Structure formats: C-alpha cells, structure tokens
XYZ file of C-alpha atoms in Angstrom:
299
model
C 10.232 -13.974 17.563
C 10.258 -15.132 13.922
C 9.956 -12.703 11.040
C 6.665 -14.362 10.045
C 5.112 -13.276 13.360
C 6.793 -9.882 13.586
C 6.397 -8.766 9.958
C 2.640 -7.898 10.017
C 2.949 -5.602 13.049
C 6.044 -3.847 11.689
C 4.379 -3.500 8.282
C 1.319 -1.790 9.775
C 3.517 0.553 11.824
C 5.645 1.553 8.821
C 2.866 1.729 6.244
C 0.582 3.843 8.436
C 3.168 6.627 8.491
C 2.687 7.051 4.740
C -0.370 9.249 5.295
C 1.644 11.571 7.552
C 4.453 11.683 4.980
C 1.975 12.487 2.211
C 0.629 15.405 4.234
C 4.084 16.890 4.751
C 5.162 16.203 1.181
C 2.126 17.958 -0.295
C 3.230 21.179 1.394
C 6.627 21.141 -0.270
C 6.306 19.353 -3.599
C 3.941 18.431 -6.400
C 2.713 14.810 -6.101
C 4.110 13.301 -9.316
C 7.414 15.106 -8.844
C 7.806 13.872 -5.273
C 6.898 10.326 -6.235
C 9.347 10.371 -9.147
C 12.183 11.430 -6.855
C 11.108 8.822 -4.307
C 11.001 5.994 -6.837
C 14.341 6.937 -8.391
C 16.044 7.025 -4.992
C 14.294 3.821 -3.882
C 15.493 2.002 -7.003
C 19.026 3.316 -6.423
C 18.965 2.275 -2.740
C 17.773 -1.231 -3.569
C 20.324 -1.474 -6.382
C 23.121 -0.565 -3.981
C 21.879 -3.192 -1.538
C 21.745 -5.812 -4.293
C 25.307 -5.032 -5.347
C 26.617 -5.196 -1.777
C 25.024 -8.571 -1.048
C 25.582 -9.812 -4.616
C 21.923 -10.642 -5.054
C 20.992 -12.818 -7.998
C 19.200 -10.983 -10.791
C 16.136 -12.554 -12.407
C 15.750 -13.775 -15.953
C 14.607 -11.406 -18.663
C 11.010 -12.637 -18.506
C 10.862 -12.244 -14.715
C 12.442 -8.786 -14.965
C 9.748 -7.676 -17.394
C 7.111 -8.997 -15.004
C 8.702 -7.020 -12.177
C 8.604 -3.827 -14.280
C 4.966 -4.521 -15.092
C 3.905 -5.243 -11.503
C 5.710 -2.133 -10.234
C 3.783 -0.011 -12.706
C 0.524 -0.997 -10.960
C 1.594 -1.909 -7.415
C 3.520 1.324 -6.795
C 3.308 3.703 -9.736
C -0.350 3.974 -10.676
C -1.575 3.342 -7.136
C 0.202 6.185 -5.346
C 0.087 8.517 -8.343
C -3.681 8.140 -8.540
C -4.204 8.320 -4.782
C -2.060 11.414 -4.228
C -3.525 13.210 -7.244
C -7.094 12.436 -6.145
C -6.561 13.793 -2.625
C -4.828 16.886 -4.010
C -7.823 17.502 -6.273
C -10.689 17.378 -3.835
C -11.319 13.841 -2.561
C -11.837 14.105 1.240
C -9.663 11.927 3.444
C -12.700 10.109 4.859
C -13.970 9.098 1.430
C -10.468 8.113 0.321
C -10.187 5.970 3.449
C -13.370 4.087 2.577
C -12.090 3.545 -0.979
C -8.782 2.221 0.372
C -10.709 -0.090 2.690
C -12.356 -1.675 -0.345
C -9.022 -3.186 -1.405
C -9.051 -6.228 0.915
C -12.619 -7.054 -0.126
C -11.790 -6.669 -3.820
C -8.644 -8.768 -3.372
C -10.603 -11.547 -1.668
C -13.241 -11.534 -4.421
C -10.706 -11.538 -7.249
C -8.212 -14.018 -5.764
C -10.211 -17.179 -6.660
C -10.312 -16.134 -10.315
C -6.713 -14.899 -10.645
C -4.749 -17.305 -8.470
C -7.223 -19.936 -7.266
C -7.067 -18.754 -3.653
C -10.215 -19.395 -1.650
C -11.125 -18.170 1.809
C -12.782 -19.973 4.682
C -16.033 -18.641 6.117
C -14.257 -17.139 9.143
C -11.898 -15.230 6.823
C -14.810 -13.898 4.767
C -16.469 -12.741 7.983
C -13.205 -11.110 9.052
C -12.930 -9.116 5.812
C -16.523 -7.927 6.138
C -15.996 -6.924 9.782
C -12.866 -5.031 8.826
C -14.748 -2.936 6.301
C -17.595 -2.285 8.753
C -15.082 -1.237 11.400
C -13.452 1.254 9.029
C -16.865 2.719 8.192
C -17.650 3.149 11.903
C -14.239 4.654 12.661
C -14.428 7.349 10.006
C -18.203 7.954 10.171
C -17.769 11.436 11.725
C -15.735 12.470 8.685
C -18.327 11.016 6.325
C -21.031 13.086 8.046
C -18.980 16.263 7.655
C -20.874 18.771 5.451
C -17.718 19.123 3.348
C -18.239 15.580 2.053
C -21.843 16.177 1.014
C -20.985 17.893 -2.244
C -18.649 15.723 -4.291
C -19.878 16.453 -7.795
C -16.844 18.690 -8.326
C -14.626 15.722 -7.507
C -16.162 13.160 -9.872
C -12.964 12.681 -11.872
C -10.680 12.527 -8.778
C -13.066 9.999 -7.220
C -12.889 7.877 -10.352
C -9.083 8.088 -10.352
C -9.032 7.123 -6.649
C -11.135 4.049 -7.426
C -8.914 3.079 -10.353
C -5.834 3.489 -8.124
C -7.338 1.101 -5.569
C -8.101 -1.404 -8.320
C -4.543 -0.956 -9.589
C -2.868 -1.934 -6.323
C -5.242 -4.887 -6.011
C -4.302 -6.102 -9.486
C -0.609 -5.499 -8.767
C -0.836 -7.535 -5.555
C -2.497 -10.478 -7.303
C -0.052 -10.314 -10.208
C 2.838 -10.317 -7.724
C 1.472 -13.432 -6.034
C 0.879 -15.286 -9.303
C 3.995 -14.409 -11.318
C 6.736 -13.380 -8.867
C 6.779 -16.185 -6.315
C 10.449 -16.960 -6.915
C 13.606 -14.898 -7.189
C 15.356 -12.456 -4.882
C 12.877 -9.909 -3.491
C 15.582 -7.224 -3.410
C 16.266 -7.375 -7.147
C 12.550 -7.641 -7.898
C 11.869 -4.542 -5.772
C 14.596 -2.637 -7.627
C 12.969 -3.395 -10.968
C 9.489 -2.627 -9.645
C 10.497 0.883 -8.627
C 11.953 1.458 -12.075
C 8.588 0.349 -13.462
C 6.818 2.840 -11.175
C 9.213 5.599 -12.271
C 8.394 4.888 -15.918
C 4.854 6.041 -15.099
C 5.344 8.952 -12.694
C 8.252 10.722 -14.422
C 6.340 11.458 -17.662
C 3.319 12.566 -15.604
C 5.559 14.988 -13.713
C 7.145 16.367 -16.880
C 3.808 16.783 -18.671
C 1.490 18.043 -15.913
C 3.753 19.660 -13.298
C 6.564 22.165 -12.893
C 8.863 19.793 -10.918
C 8.440 21.883 -7.788
C 10.401 20.652 -4.759
C 11.237 23.471 -2.340
C 14.142 21.737 -0.575
C 12.932 22.512 2.961
C 14.129 20.341 5.821
C 10.631 18.835 6.157
C 10.650 17.962 2.445
C 13.963 16.125 2.733
C 12.798 14.425 5.921
C 9.610 13.231 4.220
C 11.641 12.047 1.240
C 14.179 10.164 3.369
C 11.463 8.356 5.313
C 9.560 7.629 2.090
C 12.612 5.926 0.624
C 14.029 4.049 3.598
C 11.019 3.641 5.894
C 8.257 3.094 3.347
C 9.766 1.976 0.038
C 12.480 -0.240 1.500
C 10.960 -1.182 4.855
C 7.199 -1.146 4.332
C 7.068 -2.328 0.733
C 9.792 -4.907 1.363
C 7.667 -6.409 4.129
C 4.542 -6.283 1.943
C 6.277 -8.264 -0.796
C 7.479 -10.736 1.847
C 3.967 -11.140 3.265
C 2.481 -11.674 -0.198
C 5.029 -14.372 -0.948
C 4.680 -16.144 2.403
C 0.896 -16.296 2.660
C -2.476 -15.580 1.133
C -2.792 -12.237 -0.621
C -6.162 -11.709 1.088
C -4.452 -11.929 4.472
C -1.752 -9.470 3.458
C -4.342 -7.096 1.998
C -6.475 -7.282 5.163
C -3.720 -5.468 7.051
C -4.750 -2.343 5.101
C -7.773 -2.213 7.427
C -5.455 -1.368 10.329
C -4.027 1.727 8.639
C -6.691 4.386 9.438
C -6.849 3.461 13.162
C -3.038 3.369 13.319
C -2.786 6.788 11.682
C -5.365 8.194 14.111
C -3.387 6.854 17.074
C -0.177 8.368 15.688
C -1.936 11.719 15.235
C -3.172 11.531 18.838
C 0.347 10.884 20.145
C 2.134 13.356 17.874
C -0.403 16.159 17.485
C -2.936 15.654 20.266
C -5.810 14.998 17.846
C -8.772 13.513 19.770
C -9.660 9.828 19.718
C -13.431 9.745 19.127
C -15.795 7.028 20.367
C -16.592 5.854 16.790
C -12.863 5.545 16.159
C -12.331 3.427 19.282
C -15.344 1.189 18.565
C -14.412 0.897 14.897
C -10.837 -0.016 15.775
C -12.023 -2.873 17.998
C -14.180 -4.190 15.132
C -11.281 -3.812 12.680
C -8.843 -5.691 14.896
C -11.398 -8.497 15.319
C -11.869 -8.694 11.564
C -8.140 -8.775 10.827
C -7.669 -11.484 13.466
C -10.346 -13.666 11.858
C -8.892 -13.116 8.392
C -5.337 -13.963 9.425
C -6.059 -16.793 11.880
C -4.545 -20.031 10.677
C -6.942 -22.901 10.294
C -5.966 -26.244 11.815
C -5.929 -27.906 8.406
C -3.778 -25.257 6.734
C -0.189 -26.141 5.938
C 2.662 -23.739 6.427
C 3.848 -22.176 3.123
C 7.016 -23.740 1.755
C 10.295 -21.905 1.896
C 11.201 -20.045 -1.287
C-alpha cells in the first residue's frame, strides 16, 4: 500500500492520541512549560534526523517562512488550545470549535491559494461538521456548558487558536511547497518555541513534576505526535488540497471516543455512533478524487 493511501489513516490514529496526551500532561505540568519542552525536544530530534540523512537545508527566505509558519501552525495553536481548556472551556465546546477548522480552511482556500472545491466536497465538509455536532451533543447539553460567561476570554483564545492553525496550514501550502520536509519541520518547531518559551517564563513557574506519566506523555508527544503526526500532516498538505487534509480533523473526536472506550471503558453513546457515521461519510465525500482531477506532481 502506497504512503498516499496509508498516510491519512495513520495520521488520524496518531493525531487523535493528542487529546489523551494533553489530559495526562495537564496533571503533571503547566501547559506552556510542557509545550516548550516538547518543541525543544522535537526540534532537536528532527535536527538529529536531518544530520544523519544529510538533509538539504533551505534558503534563508524559506527558513524564515518555516519559522513563521511554525509560530502559527504549532506554537499559537496548541498554546491557545491548551490554555483555553485549562481555563474553563469545556471539551465539548472546544471540540465544536476545532471542527470549524475544515470549514474555515475551505472558505479561505480560494482567496489564499486559489483552491476551489467541487460540490460533493462542500457537501462533505458540511456533513462532517453536522456529524461532530451530533456526536458531542450530549456534552453540549450538559448543564456545565450552560454558563460560559466566566470563560469568555478562554473561548476567544480558543477561537483565535483555531484560526491560527488554519492560517498556518494555508501558509504552508502556499509558501512551503518545495524543500525537505524534515528541515522545514525542524525550523517550524523552533518558531513554535519562540512563542511558547516566553509565555512559560512570564506566566508560569516551569512546573514539570518528572513523574513516569509525565515523561511518557512527553516522549509520545515528541516522537508520536510531533515527528509522526505532524510529519504526516505536512506531507498531506504538500501532496493534496489543504481542505482535504483539514477535513481529517473531523475524525478526531470519534477516534478519541473509541480509544477511550477501549482503554478506559467509557461508553459509546448512540449520538456518538450516529455522528461518527455522518462524519465518515463527510470525510469520504471531501477526499474522494474526481475523475477529472490530476494526481499532484512529485516534489
């Protein structure tokens, strides 16, 4: 099976574990501190890989673009998301906000990179969002989500974080279509670190308790998510439409729920099952290749 066919499924599997990692990490470290350690180690791991394989480094202008894209694609996105959840945004509401990303990407893509969707793809994106809403509807009806006035600022930050990763994805597609993805990823994590490290030093006490679970969460964050998941995301962006790559985000909440059922015995509700079916249908429509579409050229 080619990487083009296997990459989306592996990406969803890896990326969905990020919510589990975030839960464990929050018990053992402050968010900006954890992310700073993660980005520093991720940059070091990618740098080591680049040196071993003698990867070609980009020009100065491309390097600056990689720093810039990493600031939004990794740094501001996760920093804003983790901070918002830690400061009162319920998981159900955050899930709906995250599910807005594919729709926002599809709407912005024609203006930023001239990418237009077919009617079936537009329908797929809409179905994906509807499916997410159905799947997490029990959480949205929870009384705890009825009073969100105390979380106005975290909600705003969560929305800005979602817009940030959307912008970073589009910028990646427009300006970083050439060059070695390994060197670009190295520079992007340095760009993310430029944001999170000052936030940690200014607003936190650099707490990291060093428990086994903390190191386990950190190791998986670096090698499973930053190197595996993000590496595949960059590959998918380069190989196809950004709207298709973004639509895979719709599969995350159902995947996380299934993982929680297997690992922790959390129940699979009827809305979750129905919503997952709708989501999968939507992602299929969004990613289905039209007969007239040409295969992307090798880079």
